[in-house]
CSV table of C-alpha atoms and ligand atoms in Angstrom, one decimal:
chain,number,residue,atom,x,y,z
A,1,UNK,CA,-116.2,188.8,78.0
A,2,UNK,CA,-114.1,185.9,79.3
A,3,UNK,CA,-116.1,186.2,82.6
A,4,UNK,CA,-119.3,185.1,80.9
A,5,UNK,CA,-117.5,182.1,79.2
A,6,UNK,CA,-115.9,181.2,82.5
A,7,UNK,CA,-119.3,181.2,84.2
A,8,UNK,CA,-120.9,179.1,81.5
A,9,UNK,CA,-118.1,176.6,81.6
A,10,UNK,CA,-118.2,176.2,85.4
A,11,UNK,CA,-122.0,176.2,85.6
A,12,UNK,CA,-122.5,173.6,82.8
A,13,UNK,CA,-119.7,171.5,84.2
A,14,UNK,CA,-121.6,171.4,87.5
A,15,UNK,CA,-125.0,170.8,85.9
A,16,UNK,CA,-123.9,168.1,83.4
A,17,UNK,CA,-124.8,165.0,85.4
A,18,UNK,CA,-128.4,166.2,86.1
A,19,UNK,CA,-129.0,168.4,83.0
A,20,UNK,CA,-131.0,165.8,81.0
A,21,UNK,CA,-133.5,165.2,83.8
A,22,UNK,CA,-134.0,168.5,85.7
A,23,UNK,CA,-135.4,172.0,84.9
A,24,UNK,CA,-132.0,173.3,83.5
A,25,UNK,CA,-132.4,171.4,80.3
A,26,UNK,CA,-136.2,171.7,80.0
A,27,UNK,CA,-136.4,174.8,77.8
A,28,UNK,CA,-134.0,173.2,75.3
A,29,UNK,CA,-135.8,169.8,75.4
A,30,UNK,CA,-139.1,171.7,74.6
A,31,UNK,CA,-137.5,172.9,71.3
A,32,UNK,CA,-136.4,169.6,69.8
A,33,UNK,CA,-139.7,168.7,68.2
A,34,UNK,CA,-139.9,172.0,66.4
A,35,UNK,CA,-136.3,171.7,65.3
A,36,UNK,CA,-136.7,168.2,64.0
A,37,UNK,CA,-139.8,169.3,62.1
A,38,UNK,CA,-137.8,172.2,60.5
A,39,UNK,CA,-134.8,170.2,59.5
A,40,UNK,CA,-137.0,167.8,57.5
A,41,UNK,CA,-136.6,170.3,54.6
A,42,UNK,CA,-132.8,170.5,54.9
A,43,UNK,CA,-130.3,168.6,52.9
A,44,UNK,CA,-128.5,168.0,56.2
A,45,UNK,CA,-125.1,166.7,55.0
A,46,UNK,CA,-122.3,167.6,57.4
A,47,UNK,CA,-124.0,169.0,60.5
A,48,UNK,CA,-122.5,170.9,63.4
A,49,UNK,CA,-124.4,171.4,66.7
A,50,UNK,CA,-122.9,174.5,68.4
A,51,UNK,CA,-123.3,174.4,72.2
A,52,UNK,CA,-124.4,170.8,71.8
A,53,UNK,CA,-124.4,170.2,75.6
A,54,UNK,CA,-125.1,166.6,76.5
A,55,UNK,CA,-125.9,165.6,72.9
A,56,UNK,CA,-129.6,164.8,73.2
A,57,UNK,CA,-130.5,166.8,70.0
A,58,UNK,CA,-127.7,165.1,68.1
A,59,UNK,CA,-129.0,161.7,69.3
A,60,UNK,CA,-132.5,162.5,68.1
A,61,UNK,CA,-131.1,163.7,64.7
A,62,UNK,CA,-129.0,160.5,64.4
A,63,UNK,CA,-132.1,158.3,65.0
A,64,UNK,CA,-133.9,160.0,62.1
A,65,UNK,CA,-131.1,161.1,59.8
A,66,UNK,CA,-128.2,158.9,60.7
A,67,UNK,CA,-127.8,157.5,57.2
A,68,UNK,CA,-124.4,157.5,55.6
A,69,UNK,CA,-125.1,160.7,53.7
A,70,UNK,CA,-125.0,162.7,56.9
A,71,UNK,CA,-122.1,163.4,59.3
A,72,UNK,CA,-122.6,164.9,62.8
A,73,UNK,CA,-120.3,167.1,64.9
A,74,UNK,CA,-120.9,168.7,68.3
A,75,UNK,CA,-119.0,171.6,69.9
A,76,UNK,CA,-119.3,172.9,73.5
A,77,UNK,CA,-117.3,174.9,76.0
A,78,UNK,CA,-118.1,172.5,78.8
A,79,UNK,CA,-115.9,169.4,79.2
A,80,UNK,CA,-118.4,167.7,81.5
A,81,UNK,CA,-121.4,168.3,79.1
A,82,UNK,CA,-119.3,166.8,76.3
A,83,UNK,CA,-118.4,163.8,78.5
A,84,UNK,CA,-122.1,163.0,78.9
A,85,UNK,CA,-122.6,163.6,75.1
A,86,UNK,CA,-119.7,161.2,74.4
A,87,UNK,CA,-121.2,158.4,76.6
A,88,UNK,CA,-124.5,158.9,74.8
A,89,UNK,CA,-123.2,159.1,71.2
A,90,UNK,CA,-120.0,157.0,71.3
A,91,UNK,CA,-118.1,157.3,68.0
A,92,UNK,CA,-121.2,158.2,65.9
A,93,UNK,CA,-120.5,161.9,66.4
A,94,UNK,CA,-117.3,163.9,66.4
A,95,UNK,CA,-117.3,166.0,69.6
A,96,UNK,CA,-115.0,169.0,70.1
A,97,UNK,CA,-114.4,171.2,73.1
A,98,UNK,CA,-114.4,174.8,71.8
A,99,UNK,CA,-115.9,178.3,71.7
A,100,UNK,CA,-118.6,179.3,69.3
A,101,UNK,CA,-116.8,182.6,68.8
A,102,UNK,CA,-113.6,181.0,67.5
A,103,UNK,CA,-114.7,177.8,65.8
A,104,UNK,CA,-111.8,175.3,65.3
A,105,UNK,CA,-112.9,174.3,61.8
A,106,UNK,CA,-111.8,175.3,58.3
A,107,UNK,CA,-113.8,177.7,56.1
A,108,UNK,CA,-116.8,176.2,54.3
A,109,UNK,CA,-116.8,172.9,56.3
A,110,UNK,CA,-120.5,172.4,57.1
A,111,UNK,CA,-123.8,172.1,55.2
A,112,UNK,CA,-125.9,172.7,58.3
A,113,UNK,CA,-125.3,174.5,61.7
A,114,UNK,CA,-127.7,174.1,64.6
A,115,UNK,CA,-127.5,176.1,67.8
A,116,UNK,CA,-130.1,175.3,70.5
A,117,UNK,CA,-130.4,177.4,73.6
A,118,UNK,CA,-126.7,178.4,73.5
A,119,UNK,CA,-126.7,181.7,71.5
A,120,UNK,CA,-127.8,183.8,74.5
A,121,UNK,CA,-124.5,182.8,76.3
A,122,UNK,CA,-122.2,184.4,73.8
A,123,UNK,CA,-120.7,187.7,74.9
A,124,UNK,CA,-120.0,188.6,71.3
A,125,UNK,CA,-122.9,187.2,69.3
A,126,UNK,CA,-122.0,189.0,66.1
A,127,UNK,CA,-118.6,187.3,66.2
A,128,UNK,CA,-120.3,183.9,66.6
A,129,UNK,CA,-122.5,184.6,63.6
A,130,UNK,CA,-119.4,185.6,61.6
A,131,UNK,CA,-117.8,182.3,62.6
A,132,UNK,CA,-121.0,180.3,61.6
A,133,UNK,CA,-120.9,182.1,58.3
A,134,UNK,CA,-117.2,181.3,57.8
A,135,UNK,CA,-117.5,177.6,58.5
A,136,UNK,CA,-120.7,177.0,56.6
A,137,UNK,CA,-120.8,176.3,52.9
A,138,UNK,CA,-122.5,178.5,50.4
A,139,UNK,CA,-126.2,177.6,50.4
A,140,UNK,CA,-125.7,175.9,53.8
A,141,UNK,CA,-128.4,176.3,56.4
A,142,UNK,CA,-128.1,177.8,59.9
A,143,UNK,CA,-130.9,177.2,62.5
A,144,UNK,CA,-130.7,179.0,65.8
A,145,UNK,CA,-133.3,178.3,68.4
A,146,UNK,CA,-133.3,180.1,71.7
A,147,UNK,CA,-135.1,182.0,74.5
A,148,UNK,CA,-137.5,184.8,73.6
A,149,UNK,CA,-139.8,187.0,75.6
A,150,UNK,CA,-142.0,189.9,74.4
A,151,UNK,CA,-141.2,193.5,75.3
A,152,UNK,CA,-141.1,194.8,78.1
A,153,UNK,CA,-140.5,191.4,79.9
A,154,UNK,CA,-137.4,190.9,77.7
A,155,UNK,CA,-135.8,194.2,78.5
A,156,UNK,CA,-136.5,193.7,82.2
A,157,UNK,CA,-135.0,190.2,82.1
A,158,UNK,CA,-132.0,191.5,80.2
A,159,UNK,CA,-131.2,193.9,83.1
A,160,UNK,CA,-130.7,190.9,85.4
A,161,UNK,CA,-129.4,188.2,83.0
A,162,UNK,CA,-125.7,189.3,83.2
A,163,UNK,CA,-125.8,188.5,86.9
A,164,UNK,CA,-126.8,184.9,86.4
A,165,UNK,CA,-124.4,182.1,87.3
A,166,UNK,CA,-124.9,180.4,84.0
A,167,UNK,CA,-123.1,183.0,81.9
A,168,UNK,CA,-126.3,184.2,80.3
A,169,UNK,CA,-125.7,187.4,78.3
A,170,UNK,CA,-128.9,188.6,76.6
A,171,UNK,CA,-132.3,187.6,75.1
A,172,UNK,CA,-132.6,189.1,71.7
A,173,UNK,CA,-135.5,190.6,69.8
A,174,UNK,CA,-136.3,189.5,66.2
A,175,UNK,CA,-134.9,192.8,64.9
A,176,UNK,CA,-131.5,192.2,66.7
A,177,UNK,CA,-131.3,188.6,65.4
A,178,UNK,CA,-132.0,189.7,61.9
A,179,UNK,CA,-129.4,192.4,62.1
A,180,UNK,CA,-126.7,189.9,63.2
A,181,UNK,CA,-127.5,187.6,60.3
A,182,UNK,CA,-127.9,190.3,57.6
A,183,UNK,CA,-124.5,191.8,58.5
A,184,UNK,CA,-122.8,188.7,57.1
A,185,UNK,CA,-125.2,188.1,54.2
A,186,UNK,CA,-127.2,185.2,55.7
A,187,UNK,CA,-130.6,185.2,54.0
A,188,UNK,CA,-133.3,184.7,56.6
A,189,UNK,CA,-135.9,182.2,55.4
A,190,UNK,CA,-137.9,181.7,58.6
A,191,UNK,CA,-138.4,183.4,61.9
A,192,UNK,CA,-141.0,181.9,64.2
A,193,UNK,CA,-142.0,181.9,67.9
A,194,UNK,CA,-142.5,178.2,68.5
A,195,UNK,CA,-143.9,178.8,71.9
A,196,UNK,CA,-144.3,181.7,74.4
A,197,UNK,CA,-140.6,181.6,75.3
A,198,UNK,CA,-138.7,180.5,72.2
A,199,UNK,CA,-137.9,181.4,68.7
A,200,UNK,CA,-136.4,179.6,65.7
A,201,UNK,CA,-134.6,181.4,63.0
A,202,UNK,CA,-133.4,179.8,59.8
A,203,UNK,CA,-131.0,181.4,57.4
A,204,UNK,CA,-129.2,180.3,54.2
A,205,UNK,CA,-125.7,181.4,53.4
A,206,UNK,CA,-125.8,183.4,50.1
A,207,UNK,CA,-123.0,183.8,47.6
B,301,SAM,C1,-128.6,175.7,77.9
B,301,SAM,S1,-127.3,174.7,77.3
B,301,SAM,C2,-128.0,174.0,75.8
B,301,SAM,C3,-127.3,172.7,75.5
B,301,SAM,C4,-127.9,171.9,74.3
B,301,SAM,N1,-127.8,172.7,73.1
B,301,SAM,C5,-129.3,171.4,74.6
B,301,SAM,O1,-130.1,171.4,73.6
B,301,SAM,O2,-129.6,171.0,75.7
B,301,SAM,C6,-126.1,175.8,76.7
B,301,SAM,C7,-124.9,175.2,76.3
B,301,SAM,O3,-124.1,176.2,75.6
B,301,SAM,C8,-122.7,176.0,75.9
B,301,SAM,N2,-122.0,177.2,75.7
B,301,SAM,C9,-122.0,178.4,76.4
B,301,SAM,N3,-121.2,179.3,75.8
B,301,SAM,C10,-120.6,178.7,74.8
B,301,SAM,C11,-119.6,179.1,73.8
B,301,SAM,N4,-119.1,180.3,73.9
B,301,SAM,N5,-119.2,178.2,72.9
B,301,SAM,C12,-119.7,176.9,72.9
B,301,SAM,N6,-120.6,176.5,73.8
B,301,SAM,C13,-121.1,177.4,74.7
B,301,SAM,C14,-122.8,175.6,77.4
B,301,SAM,O4,-121.6,174.9,77.8
B,301,SAM,C15,-124.0,174.7,77.4
B,301,SAM,O5,-123.7,173.3,77.2
């Protein structure tokens, strides 16, 4: 378990300086337009970006939704990714180094949680979802966007993924994602393949 997190931390610390311009960040960058489109319908409020990396998604959200009604937070394991995020966002966003599986926030803190291209790094994804559910308010929205591939490519990739240097764990099927969310009473309102290698899932926390 810790081995995956150690690998993620080391790898993203190393990639941080170049992540925004090279292929490492490309898959995530290709998701931002679809994410920004989806959150148009959200009452954003207090927003946490889990695995925020260098903060580009937060920067784009700030440009459009940076009014006084919304507050933005970013959390990441990698200190170096957060340093880049800090230089980009200055004091407009609260940045915290931490782990998605043990979020350092009180219960019912956020109206919105976003997680872009980070979920497949979590060795205990169900625990991350439990934490998302704990820190989000009732009726709050969770949006996860991540890698996806159809079967059998996904299963083949999953055989090799644990050996990656980036701490990749697994690419999930729609069924697996739904099961994680439904275990903690998130109501899924949308599941979509936004391109041939990505999905977005949106869920609302019920009572
Ligand atoms: C592919 S990058 C995506 C970064 C960013 N969301 C983006 O849109 O570019 C994955 C990020 O997840 C972070 N990460 C990996 N495991 C994590 C964990 N357990 N808790 C928090 N962040 C984690 C990595 O440090 C890295 O910054």
